[in-house]
Short mmCIF file of C-alpha atoms in Angstrom, two decimals:
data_model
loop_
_atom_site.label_atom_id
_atom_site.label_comp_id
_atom_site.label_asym_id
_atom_site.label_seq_id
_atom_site.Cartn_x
_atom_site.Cartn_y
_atom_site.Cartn_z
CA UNK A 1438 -11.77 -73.79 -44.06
CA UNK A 1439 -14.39 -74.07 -47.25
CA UNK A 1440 -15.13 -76.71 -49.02
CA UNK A 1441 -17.16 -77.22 -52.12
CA UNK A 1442 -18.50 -80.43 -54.07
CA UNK A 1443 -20.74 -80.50 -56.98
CA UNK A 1444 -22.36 -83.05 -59.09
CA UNK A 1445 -24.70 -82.77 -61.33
CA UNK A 1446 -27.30 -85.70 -63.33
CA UNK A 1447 -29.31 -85.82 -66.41
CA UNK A 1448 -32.72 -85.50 -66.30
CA UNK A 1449 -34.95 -87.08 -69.47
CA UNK A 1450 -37.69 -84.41 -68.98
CA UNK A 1451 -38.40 -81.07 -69.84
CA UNK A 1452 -36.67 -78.54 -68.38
CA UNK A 1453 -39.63 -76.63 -66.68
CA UNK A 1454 -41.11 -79.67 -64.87
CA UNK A 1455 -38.06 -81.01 -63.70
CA UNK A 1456 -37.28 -77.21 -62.43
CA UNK A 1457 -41.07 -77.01 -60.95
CA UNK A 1458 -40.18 -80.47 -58.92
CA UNK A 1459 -36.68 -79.28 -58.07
CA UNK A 1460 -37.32 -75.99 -56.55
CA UNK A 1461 -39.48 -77.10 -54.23
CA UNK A 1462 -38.23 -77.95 -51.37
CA UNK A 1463 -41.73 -79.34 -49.73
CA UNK A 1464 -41.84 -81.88 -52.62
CA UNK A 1465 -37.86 -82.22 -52.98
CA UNK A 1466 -36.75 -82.92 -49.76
CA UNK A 1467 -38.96 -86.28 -49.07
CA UNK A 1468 -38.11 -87.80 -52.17
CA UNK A 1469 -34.05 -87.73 -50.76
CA UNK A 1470 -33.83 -90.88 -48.70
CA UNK A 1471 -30.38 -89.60 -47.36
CA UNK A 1472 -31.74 -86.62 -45.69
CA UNK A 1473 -32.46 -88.42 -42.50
CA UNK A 1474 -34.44 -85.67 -41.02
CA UNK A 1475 -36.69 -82.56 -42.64
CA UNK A 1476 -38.84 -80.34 -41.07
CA UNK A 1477 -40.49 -77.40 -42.48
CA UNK A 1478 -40.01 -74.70 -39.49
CA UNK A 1479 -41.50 -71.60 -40.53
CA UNK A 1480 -41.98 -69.61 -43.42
CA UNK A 1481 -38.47 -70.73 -45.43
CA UNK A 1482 -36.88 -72.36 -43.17
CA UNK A 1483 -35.90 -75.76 -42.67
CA UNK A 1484 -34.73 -78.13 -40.46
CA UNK A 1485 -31.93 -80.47 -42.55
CA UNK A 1486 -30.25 -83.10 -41.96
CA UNK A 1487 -28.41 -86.12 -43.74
CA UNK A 1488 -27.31 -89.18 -42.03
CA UNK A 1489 -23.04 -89.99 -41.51
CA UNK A 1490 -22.64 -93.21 -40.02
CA UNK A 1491 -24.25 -92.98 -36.99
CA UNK A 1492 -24.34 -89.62 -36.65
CA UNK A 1493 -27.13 -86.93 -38.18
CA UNK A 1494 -25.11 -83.68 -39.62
CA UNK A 1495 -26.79 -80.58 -40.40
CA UNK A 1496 -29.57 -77.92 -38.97
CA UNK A 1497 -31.12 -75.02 -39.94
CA UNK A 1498 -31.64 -73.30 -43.24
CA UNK A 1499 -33.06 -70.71 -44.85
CA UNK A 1500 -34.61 -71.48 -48.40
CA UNK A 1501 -34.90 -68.99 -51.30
CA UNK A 1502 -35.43 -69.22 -55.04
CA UNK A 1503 -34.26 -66.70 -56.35
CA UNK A 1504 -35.43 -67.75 -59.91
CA UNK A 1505 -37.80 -70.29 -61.29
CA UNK A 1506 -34.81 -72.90 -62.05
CA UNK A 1507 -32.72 -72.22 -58.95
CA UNK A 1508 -33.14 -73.24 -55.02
CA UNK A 1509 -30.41 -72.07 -52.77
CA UNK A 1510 -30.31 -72.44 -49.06
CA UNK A 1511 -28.02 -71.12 -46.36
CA UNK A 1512 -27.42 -72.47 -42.50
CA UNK A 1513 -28.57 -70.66 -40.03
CA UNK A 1514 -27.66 -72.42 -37.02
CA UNK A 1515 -26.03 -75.69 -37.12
CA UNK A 1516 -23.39 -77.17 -39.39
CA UNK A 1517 -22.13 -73.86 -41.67
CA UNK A 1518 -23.10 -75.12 -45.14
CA UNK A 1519 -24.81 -73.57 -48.67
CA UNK A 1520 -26.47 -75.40 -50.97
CA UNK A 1521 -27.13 -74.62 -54.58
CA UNK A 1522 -28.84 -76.47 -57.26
CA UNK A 1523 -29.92 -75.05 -60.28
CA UNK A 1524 -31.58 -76.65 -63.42
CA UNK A 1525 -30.01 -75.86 -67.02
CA UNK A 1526 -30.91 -77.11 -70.73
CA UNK A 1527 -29.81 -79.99 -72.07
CA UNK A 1528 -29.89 -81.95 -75.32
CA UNK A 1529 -31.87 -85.22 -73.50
CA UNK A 1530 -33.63 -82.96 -71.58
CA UNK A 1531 -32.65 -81.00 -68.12
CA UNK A 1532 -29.07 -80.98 -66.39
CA UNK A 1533 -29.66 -80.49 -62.67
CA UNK A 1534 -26.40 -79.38 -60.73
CA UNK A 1535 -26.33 -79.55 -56.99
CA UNK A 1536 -23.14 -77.76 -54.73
CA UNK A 1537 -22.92 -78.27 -51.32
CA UNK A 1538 -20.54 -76.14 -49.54
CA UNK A 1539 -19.33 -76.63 -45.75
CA UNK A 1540 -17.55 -74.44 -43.57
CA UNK A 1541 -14.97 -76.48 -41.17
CA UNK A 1542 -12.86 -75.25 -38.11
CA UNK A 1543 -9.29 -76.12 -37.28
CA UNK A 1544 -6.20 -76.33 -39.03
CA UNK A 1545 -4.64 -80.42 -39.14
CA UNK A 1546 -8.39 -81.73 -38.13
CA UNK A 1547 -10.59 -79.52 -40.78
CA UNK A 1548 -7.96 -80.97 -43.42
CA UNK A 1549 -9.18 -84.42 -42.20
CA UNK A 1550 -12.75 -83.78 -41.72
CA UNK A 1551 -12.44 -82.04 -45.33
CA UNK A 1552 -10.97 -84.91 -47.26
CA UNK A 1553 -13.22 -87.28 -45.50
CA UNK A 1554 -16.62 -84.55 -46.17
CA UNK A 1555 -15.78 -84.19 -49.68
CA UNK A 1556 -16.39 -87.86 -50.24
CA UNK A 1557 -19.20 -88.04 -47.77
CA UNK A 1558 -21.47 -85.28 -49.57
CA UNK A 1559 -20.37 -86.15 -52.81
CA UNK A 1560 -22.21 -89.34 -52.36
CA UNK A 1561 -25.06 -87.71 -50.72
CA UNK A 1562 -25.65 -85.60 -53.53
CA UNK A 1563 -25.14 -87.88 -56.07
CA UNK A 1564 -27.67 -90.06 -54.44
CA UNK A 1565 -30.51 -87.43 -54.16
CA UNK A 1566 -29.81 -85.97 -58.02
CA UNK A 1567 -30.46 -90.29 -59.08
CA UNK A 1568 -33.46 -90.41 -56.48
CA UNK A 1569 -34.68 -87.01 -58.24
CA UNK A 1570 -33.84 -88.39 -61.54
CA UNK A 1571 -35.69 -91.80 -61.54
CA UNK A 1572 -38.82 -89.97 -59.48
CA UNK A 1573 -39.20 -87.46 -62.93
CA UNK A 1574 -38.13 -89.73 -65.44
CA UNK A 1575 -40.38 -93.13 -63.63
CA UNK A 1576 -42.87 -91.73 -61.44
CA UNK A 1577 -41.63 -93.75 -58.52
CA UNK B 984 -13.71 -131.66 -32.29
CA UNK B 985 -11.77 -132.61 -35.93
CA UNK B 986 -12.49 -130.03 -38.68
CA UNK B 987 -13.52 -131.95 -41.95
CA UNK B 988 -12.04 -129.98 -44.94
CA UNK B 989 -14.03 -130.28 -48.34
CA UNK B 990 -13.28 -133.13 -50.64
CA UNK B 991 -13.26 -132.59 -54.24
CA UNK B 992 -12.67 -136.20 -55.49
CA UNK B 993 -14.46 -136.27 -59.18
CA UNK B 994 -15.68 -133.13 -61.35
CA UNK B 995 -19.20 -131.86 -60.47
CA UNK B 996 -21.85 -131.75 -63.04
CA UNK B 997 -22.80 -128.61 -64.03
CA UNK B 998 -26.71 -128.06 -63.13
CA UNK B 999 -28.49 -128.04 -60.31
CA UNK B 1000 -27.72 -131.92 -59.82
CA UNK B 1001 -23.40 -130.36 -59.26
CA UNK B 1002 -25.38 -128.77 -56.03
CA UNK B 1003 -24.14 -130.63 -52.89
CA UNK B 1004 -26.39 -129.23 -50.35
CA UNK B 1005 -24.62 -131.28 -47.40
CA UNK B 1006 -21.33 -129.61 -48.77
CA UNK B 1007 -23.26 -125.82 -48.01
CA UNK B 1008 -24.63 -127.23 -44.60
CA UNK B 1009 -20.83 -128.09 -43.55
CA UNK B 1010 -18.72 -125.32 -45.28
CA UNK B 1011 -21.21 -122.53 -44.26
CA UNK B 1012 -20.94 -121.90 -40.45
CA UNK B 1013 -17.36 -121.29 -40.93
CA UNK B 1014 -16.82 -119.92 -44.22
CA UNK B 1015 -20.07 -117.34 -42.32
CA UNK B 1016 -17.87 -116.71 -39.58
CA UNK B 1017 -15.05 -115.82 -41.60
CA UNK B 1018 -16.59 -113.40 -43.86
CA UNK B 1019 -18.51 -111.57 -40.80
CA UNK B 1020 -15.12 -111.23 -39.36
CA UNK B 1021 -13.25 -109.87 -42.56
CA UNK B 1022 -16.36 -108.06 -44.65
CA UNK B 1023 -18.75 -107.20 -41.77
CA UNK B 1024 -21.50 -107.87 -44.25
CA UNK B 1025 -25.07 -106.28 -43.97
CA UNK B 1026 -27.40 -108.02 -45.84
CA UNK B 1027 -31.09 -106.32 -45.75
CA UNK B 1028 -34.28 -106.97 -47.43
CA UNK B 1029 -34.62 -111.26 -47.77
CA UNK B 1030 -38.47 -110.15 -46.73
CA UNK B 1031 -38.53 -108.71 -50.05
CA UNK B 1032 -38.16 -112.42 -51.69
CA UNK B 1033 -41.74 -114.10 -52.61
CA UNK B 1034 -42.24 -117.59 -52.19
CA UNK B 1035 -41.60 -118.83 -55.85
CA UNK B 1036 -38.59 -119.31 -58.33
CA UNK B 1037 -37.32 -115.54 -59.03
CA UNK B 1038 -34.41 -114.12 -60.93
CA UNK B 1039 -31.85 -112.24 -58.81
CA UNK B 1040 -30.45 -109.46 -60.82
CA UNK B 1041 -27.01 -108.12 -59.10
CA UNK B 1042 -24.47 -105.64 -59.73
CA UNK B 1043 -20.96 -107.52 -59.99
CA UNK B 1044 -17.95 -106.39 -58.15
CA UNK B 1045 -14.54 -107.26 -56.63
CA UNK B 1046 -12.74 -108.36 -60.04
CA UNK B 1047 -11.80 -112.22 -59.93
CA UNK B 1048 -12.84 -112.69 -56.15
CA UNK B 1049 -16.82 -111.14 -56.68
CA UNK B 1050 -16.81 -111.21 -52.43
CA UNK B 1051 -20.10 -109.90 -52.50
CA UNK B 1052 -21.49 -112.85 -54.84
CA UNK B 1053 -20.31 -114.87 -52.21
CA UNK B 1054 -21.52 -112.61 -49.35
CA UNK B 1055 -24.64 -112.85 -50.51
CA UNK B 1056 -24.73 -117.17 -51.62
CA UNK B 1057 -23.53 -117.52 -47.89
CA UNK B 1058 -26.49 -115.19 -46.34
CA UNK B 1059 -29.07 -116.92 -49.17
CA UNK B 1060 -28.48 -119.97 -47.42
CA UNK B 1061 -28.67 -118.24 -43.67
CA UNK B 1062 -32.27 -116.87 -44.66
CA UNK B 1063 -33.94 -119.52 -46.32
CA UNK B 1064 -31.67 -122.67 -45.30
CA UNK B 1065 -29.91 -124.67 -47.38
CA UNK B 1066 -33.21 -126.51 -47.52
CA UNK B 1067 -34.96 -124.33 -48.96
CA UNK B 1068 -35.62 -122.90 -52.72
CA UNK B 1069 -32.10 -123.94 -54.46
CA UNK B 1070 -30.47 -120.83 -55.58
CA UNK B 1071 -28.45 -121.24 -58.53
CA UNK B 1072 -26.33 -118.49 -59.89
CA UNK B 1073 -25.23 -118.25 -63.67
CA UNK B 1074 -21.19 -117.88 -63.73
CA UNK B 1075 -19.04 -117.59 -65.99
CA UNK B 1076 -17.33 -120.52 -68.26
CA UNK B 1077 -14.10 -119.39 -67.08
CA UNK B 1078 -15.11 -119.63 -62.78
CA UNK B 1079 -16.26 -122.82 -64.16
CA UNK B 1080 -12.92 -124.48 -65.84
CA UNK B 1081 -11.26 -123.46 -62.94
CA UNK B 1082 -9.48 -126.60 -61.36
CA UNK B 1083 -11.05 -126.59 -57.84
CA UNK B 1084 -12.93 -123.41 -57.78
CA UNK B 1085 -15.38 -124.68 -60.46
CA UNK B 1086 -15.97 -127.48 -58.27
CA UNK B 1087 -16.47 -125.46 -55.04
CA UNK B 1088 -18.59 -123.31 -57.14
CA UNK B 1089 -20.69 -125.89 -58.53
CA UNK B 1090 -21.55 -127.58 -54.79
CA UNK B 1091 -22.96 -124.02 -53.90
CA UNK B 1092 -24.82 -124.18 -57.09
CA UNK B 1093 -23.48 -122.16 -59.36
CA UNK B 1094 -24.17 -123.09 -62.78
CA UNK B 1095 -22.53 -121.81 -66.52
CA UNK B 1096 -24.42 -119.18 -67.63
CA UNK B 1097 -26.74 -120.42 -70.90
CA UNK B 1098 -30.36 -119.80 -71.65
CA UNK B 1099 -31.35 -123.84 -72.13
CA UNK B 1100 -29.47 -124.06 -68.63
CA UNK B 1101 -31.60 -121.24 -67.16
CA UNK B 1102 -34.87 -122.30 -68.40
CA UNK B 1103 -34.25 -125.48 -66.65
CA UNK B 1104 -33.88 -124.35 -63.47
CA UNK B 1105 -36.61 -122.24 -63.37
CA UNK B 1106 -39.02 -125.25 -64.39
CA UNK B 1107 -37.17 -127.27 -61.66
CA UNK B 1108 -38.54 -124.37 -58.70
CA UNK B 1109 -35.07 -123.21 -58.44
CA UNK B 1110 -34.42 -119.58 -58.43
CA UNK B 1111 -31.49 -117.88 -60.40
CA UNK B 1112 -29.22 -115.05 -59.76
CA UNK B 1113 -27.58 -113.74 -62.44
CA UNK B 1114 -24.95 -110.62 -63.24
CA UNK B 1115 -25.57 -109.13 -66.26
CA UNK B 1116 -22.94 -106.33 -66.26
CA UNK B 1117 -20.52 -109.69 -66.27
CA UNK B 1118 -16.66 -108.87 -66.47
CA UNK B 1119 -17.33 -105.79 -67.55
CA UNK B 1120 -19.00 -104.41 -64.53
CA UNK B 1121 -16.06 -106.62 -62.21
CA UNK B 1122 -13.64 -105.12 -63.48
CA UNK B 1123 -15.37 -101.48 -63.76
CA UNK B 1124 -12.96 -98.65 -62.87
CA UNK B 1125 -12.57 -97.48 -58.62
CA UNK B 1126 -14.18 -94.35 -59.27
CA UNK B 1127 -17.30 -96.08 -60.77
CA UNK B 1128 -17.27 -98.77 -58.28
CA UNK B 1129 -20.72 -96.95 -57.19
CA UNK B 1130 -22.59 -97.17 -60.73
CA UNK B 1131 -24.54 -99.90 -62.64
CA UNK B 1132 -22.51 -100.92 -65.17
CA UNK B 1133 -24.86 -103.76 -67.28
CA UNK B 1134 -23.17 -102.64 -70.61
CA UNK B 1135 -26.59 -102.77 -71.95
CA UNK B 1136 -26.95 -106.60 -71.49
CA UNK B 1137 -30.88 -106.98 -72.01
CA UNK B 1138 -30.93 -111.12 -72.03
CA UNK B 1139 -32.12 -111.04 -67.99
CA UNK B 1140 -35.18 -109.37 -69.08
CA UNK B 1141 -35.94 -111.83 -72.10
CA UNK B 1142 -34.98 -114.39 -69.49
CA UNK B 1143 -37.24 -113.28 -66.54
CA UNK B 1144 -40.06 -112.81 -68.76
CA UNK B 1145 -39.86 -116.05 -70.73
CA UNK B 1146 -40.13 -117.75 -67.69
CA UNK B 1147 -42.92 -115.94 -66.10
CA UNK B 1148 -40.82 -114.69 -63.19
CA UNK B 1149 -39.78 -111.88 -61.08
CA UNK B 1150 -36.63 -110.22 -60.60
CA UNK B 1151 -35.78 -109.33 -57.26
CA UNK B 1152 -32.59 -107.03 -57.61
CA UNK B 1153 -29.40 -107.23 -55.93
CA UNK B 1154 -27.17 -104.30 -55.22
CA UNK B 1155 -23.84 -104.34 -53.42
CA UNK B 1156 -21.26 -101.52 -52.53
CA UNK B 1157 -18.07 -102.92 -51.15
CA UNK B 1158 -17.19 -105.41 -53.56
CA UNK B 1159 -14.73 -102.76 -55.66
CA UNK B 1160 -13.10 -101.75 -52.36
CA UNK B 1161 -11.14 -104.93 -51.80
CA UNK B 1162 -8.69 -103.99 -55.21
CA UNK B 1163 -8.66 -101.02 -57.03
CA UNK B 1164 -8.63 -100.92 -60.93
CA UNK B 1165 -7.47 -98.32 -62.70
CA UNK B 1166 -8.85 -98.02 -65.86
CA UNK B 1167 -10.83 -100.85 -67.67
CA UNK B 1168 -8.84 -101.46 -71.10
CA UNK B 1169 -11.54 -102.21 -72.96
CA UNK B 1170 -9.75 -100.88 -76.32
CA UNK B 1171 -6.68 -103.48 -75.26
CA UNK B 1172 -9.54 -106.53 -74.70
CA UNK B 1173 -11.06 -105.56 -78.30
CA UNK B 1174 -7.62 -104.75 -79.79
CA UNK B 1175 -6.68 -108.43 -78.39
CA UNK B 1176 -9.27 -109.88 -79.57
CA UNK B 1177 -10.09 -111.54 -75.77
CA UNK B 1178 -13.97 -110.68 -76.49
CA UNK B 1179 -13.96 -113.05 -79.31
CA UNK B 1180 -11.35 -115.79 -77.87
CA UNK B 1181 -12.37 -115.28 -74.10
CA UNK B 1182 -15.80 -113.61 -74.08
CA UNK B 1183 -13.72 -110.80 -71.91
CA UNK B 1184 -14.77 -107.59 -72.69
CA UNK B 1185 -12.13 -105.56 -70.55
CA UNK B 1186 -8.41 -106.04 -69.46
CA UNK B 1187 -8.27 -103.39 -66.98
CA UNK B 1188 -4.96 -102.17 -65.05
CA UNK B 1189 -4.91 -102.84 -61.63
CA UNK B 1190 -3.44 -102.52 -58.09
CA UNK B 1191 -4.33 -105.74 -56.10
CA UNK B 1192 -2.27 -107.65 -53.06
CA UNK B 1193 0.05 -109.59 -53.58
CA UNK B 1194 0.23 -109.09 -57.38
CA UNK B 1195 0.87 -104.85 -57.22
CA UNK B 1196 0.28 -103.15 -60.47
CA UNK B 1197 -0.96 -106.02 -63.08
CA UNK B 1198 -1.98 -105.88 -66.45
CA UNK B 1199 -5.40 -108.06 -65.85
CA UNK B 1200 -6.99 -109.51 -62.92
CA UNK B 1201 -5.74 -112.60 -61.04
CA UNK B 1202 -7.68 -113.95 -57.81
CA UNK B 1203 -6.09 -111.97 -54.99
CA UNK B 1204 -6.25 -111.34 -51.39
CA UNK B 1205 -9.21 -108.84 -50.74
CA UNK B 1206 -8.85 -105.69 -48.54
CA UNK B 1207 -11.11 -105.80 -45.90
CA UNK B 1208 -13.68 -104.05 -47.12
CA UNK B 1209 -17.26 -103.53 -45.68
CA UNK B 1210 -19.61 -105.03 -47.47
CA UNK B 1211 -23.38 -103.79 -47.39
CA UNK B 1212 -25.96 -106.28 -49.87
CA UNK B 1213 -29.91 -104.68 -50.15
CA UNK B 1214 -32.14 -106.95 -51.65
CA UNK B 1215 -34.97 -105.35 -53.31
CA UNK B 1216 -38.61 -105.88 -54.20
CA UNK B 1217 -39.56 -107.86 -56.75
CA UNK B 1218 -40.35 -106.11 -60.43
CA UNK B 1219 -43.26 -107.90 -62.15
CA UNK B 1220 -41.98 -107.28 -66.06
CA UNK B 1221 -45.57 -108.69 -67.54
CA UNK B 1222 -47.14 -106.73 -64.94
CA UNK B 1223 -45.29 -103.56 -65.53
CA UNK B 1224 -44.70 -103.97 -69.09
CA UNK B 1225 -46.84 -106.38 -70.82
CA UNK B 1226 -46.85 -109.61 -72.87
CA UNK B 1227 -44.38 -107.58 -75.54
CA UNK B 1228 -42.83 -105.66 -73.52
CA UNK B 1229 -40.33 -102.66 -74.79
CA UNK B 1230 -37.02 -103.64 -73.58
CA UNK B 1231 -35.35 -100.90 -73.88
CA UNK B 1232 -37.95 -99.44 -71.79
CA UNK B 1233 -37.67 -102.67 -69.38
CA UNK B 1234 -33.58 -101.80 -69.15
CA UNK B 1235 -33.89 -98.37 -68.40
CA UNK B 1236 -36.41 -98.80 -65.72
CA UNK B 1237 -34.80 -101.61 -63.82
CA UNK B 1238 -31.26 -100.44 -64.72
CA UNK B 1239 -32.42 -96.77 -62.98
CA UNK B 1240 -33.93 -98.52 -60.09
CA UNK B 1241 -30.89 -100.35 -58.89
CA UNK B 1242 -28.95 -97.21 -59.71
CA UNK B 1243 -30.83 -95.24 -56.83
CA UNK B 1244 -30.59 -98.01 -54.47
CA UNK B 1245 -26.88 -98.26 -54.92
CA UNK B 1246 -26.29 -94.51 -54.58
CA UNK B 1247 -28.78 -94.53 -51.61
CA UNK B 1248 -26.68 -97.37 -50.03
CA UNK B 1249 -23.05 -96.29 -50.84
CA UNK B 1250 -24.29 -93.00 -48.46
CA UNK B 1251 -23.78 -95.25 -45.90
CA UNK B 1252 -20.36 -95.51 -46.35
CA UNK B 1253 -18.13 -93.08 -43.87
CA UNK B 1254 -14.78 -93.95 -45.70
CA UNK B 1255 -13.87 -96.69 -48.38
CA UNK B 1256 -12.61 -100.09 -47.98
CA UNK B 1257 -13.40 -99.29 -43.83
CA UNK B 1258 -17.09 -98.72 -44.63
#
C-alpha cells in the first residue's frame, strides 16, 4: 500500500536562490532539524532518517536533480519511500512543494500505519519547508 | 496529614501586589502532580532565560482552559522558585471578572493586560508573559492548532522595546488537543458585534466535554492531551533592530521564528491528543 503527502510553503525570495539552496541536498539536509540522522554515503547517496517518537525511520537514498528547480530521491534499502520537492514561481516570490511517498506492507496494519504516517510526515515536511523558509527569508 | 484547600476570602488586587506567593508555594506540589499525571508536560529550554525582567511571548491554546499557560506558570515556578523573579502574565479582562478564577489567577500573578500595567512591572524586576494572538489564536481552528496565529498584534514588540527588554518566546503544541474547534466564526463575532462589546474577535463552533457541539467556548474538561512547552532564546529587538526599529520587520522575524520551533516541536508528536 502507497501513500502520498504533500505540502508546500512560500518562500519571500527569488526563485533561483531559493532553488540553488533547495536542491542541494549537502546544504538542505542540515538545516531540517527533524531529520535525525544524514550522512552523505557516496556519490548520491544518502543515508536519511527522521525521528518518530522514539524510533528513527528511514535509510538509504539515491539523490538526483533532474533539473535546476527539482531534487528527487528514491530508497534504496530501508523504509520504501520517494521524495520530491520542486520549486515553482510565485507572486511573493518562490512556492516550494515537497511529497513524500511511503510504501507500507499488510492489509488491516498498513491501513493503520498509513493513517497514522500520513499525519506523521505531514508534519515532518511541513516543519523542514518553515525551517527552509525562515533560513532564506532570515539568514538563520 | 490535613489538605488545606485555597481560601479566597476578599477580591485580589490586580498587580503584582494580587500575587500571593505562599498561595503558589502551597497549591503547586499538587496542582504539579496533577498536571504531570493528566498532560505529561515537557517543558525544555528555562537555560535559555537571562537573569533580568524579560517578556515571554507565547502562542495561546486550549480555548477557555489555556492548559499550557498553566503548564508552563506551574513549571516557571519549579525552575526558578516561587522566590525568584515574579512572573506576571497579562490576561484577559474577562479571566479576570471571573468569580473565583480571577482570584486564583491573580495569586499566581496574573495581571489584566494594559500597557501602564506592563510598564510597571517591568520597572518593579518582574518579568511578563504575554499572548498576543489572544482569543483569536485560543480559539484557532484544530487543523491550525500547529500555526502562529498573532493576528498581526504588534503591541509586544512596542512593549519589549519600550522597556529595554528581551523576549524569550514560548511555544506550545498540545494545548488545541484537549477540545477541538471547528471553525473560528470570526464573521459571527464581527457580525455580533462581540469585538466591540467583548473585545472577542472569534465565536468559533466547537466540540468540547461535557458541553458537545457549542456555539462558543465554555471552560470544559480537557482531553488528556500531551503537552510539550520549548522555551526559546532570548531576541534582543534594539540589538537586532535598532532604536526605530521596523515593526513589521520585528513581526515577521519573531512571528517566523516561533513558527519553526512549533513545527519542529509538533514532529514530536506520534498521534494527537496521546502525543
Amino acid at each position: 500500500m502507497t501513500t502520498s503527502v504533500t505540502e508546500s510553503v512560500v518562500v519571500r525570495h527569488p526563485v533561483a536562490e531559493v532553488a540553488a539552496l533547495a536542491t542541494d541536498p549537502e546544504r538542505l539536509l542540515p538545516m531540517v532539524d527533524g531529520i535525525g540522522r544524514f550522512d552523505h554515503v557516496r556519490d548520491r547517496e544518502y543515508d536519511v532518517f527522521i525521528d518518530v517518537g522514539t524510533i528513527h525511520v528511514g535509510g538509504r537514498v539515491a539523490v538526483a536533480t533532474p533539473d535546476d528547480r527539482t531534487l528527487v530521491w528514491q530508497s534504496v534499502r530501508g523504509t520504501e519511500n520517494g521524495f520530491r520537492l520542486h520549486v515553482t514561481e510565485h507572486p511573493d516570490g518562490a512556492l516550494v512543494t515537497a511529497t513524500l511517498r511511503i510504501k507500507l506492507y499488510g492489509l488491516v496494519m498498513a491501513r493503520v500505519s498509513e493513517f497514522l504516517a500520513r499525519g506523521i510526515v505531514s508534519r515532518h515536511l511541513i516543519a523542514g519547508l518553515e525551517q527552509l523558509r525562515h533560513g532564506i527569508e532570515h539568514g538563520a | 496529614m490535613a489538605l488545606s484547600l485555597p481560601r479566597f476570602g476578599k477580591p485580589q488586587p490586580d498587580g503584582l501586589e494580587g500575587r500571593d506567593p505562599e498561595f503558589i508555594r502551597r497549591m503547586l506540589p499538587r496542582l504539579w502532580l496533577g498536571t504531570s499525571v493528566y498532560f505529561r508536560p515537557e517543558v525544555n529550554g528555562f537555560e535559555n532565560v537571562p537573569d533580568e525582567p524579560v517578556l515571554f511571548v507565547g502562542n495561546h491554546s486550549g480555548g477557555a482552559n489555556i492548559p499550557d499557560t498553566w503548564v508552563f506558570t506551574l513549571a516557571y515556578h519549579t525552575w526558578f522558585t516561587v522566590e525568584g523573579r515574579p512572573l506576571a502574565g497579562l490576561g484577559h479582562k474577562i479571566i479576570a471578572m471571573t468569580p473565583l478564577v480571577g482570584d486564583f489567577a491573580r495569586k499566581f500573578g496574573m495581571v489584566t493586560a494594559g500597557n501602564e500595567k506592563a510598564d510597571e512591572l517591568f520597572a518593579s524586576g518582574a518579568s511578563v508573559m504575554v499572548y498576543p494572538g489572544g482569543d483569536v489564536e485560543a480559539l484557532r481552528p484544530w487543523r491550525e492548532r500547529n500555526k502562529i496565529v498573532f493576528d498581526g498584534r504588534k503591541g509586544f514588540l512596542r512593549l519589549a522595546h519600550r522597556n529595554d527588554v528581551k523576549i524569550v518566546p514560548v511555544v506550545a503544541t498540545g494545548g488545541q488537543d484537549t477540545f477541538f474547534v471547528i471553525n473560528d466564526g470570526r464573521r459571527t463575532a464581527k457580525f455580533l458585534k462581540l469585538d466591540k462589546l467583548l473585545r472577542l474577535k472569534t465565536l468559533p463552533l466547537s466540540i468540547s466535554f461535557p458541553w458537545g457541539l457549542l456555539p462558543g467556548d465554555l471552560p470544559h474538561i480537557p482531553l488528556p492531551a500531551k503537552i510539550r512547552i520549548q522555551v526559546l532564546p532570548p531576541i534582543d529587538l534594539r540589538e537586532l533592530f535598532g532604536d526605530d526599529p521596523d515593526w513589521d520587520q520585528a513581526y515577521d522575524y519573531v512571528t517566523s521564528l516561533m513558527q519553526v520551533e512549533l513545527s519542529k516541536l509538533a514532529t514530536r508528536s506520534v498521534m494527537p491528543v496521546l502525543g
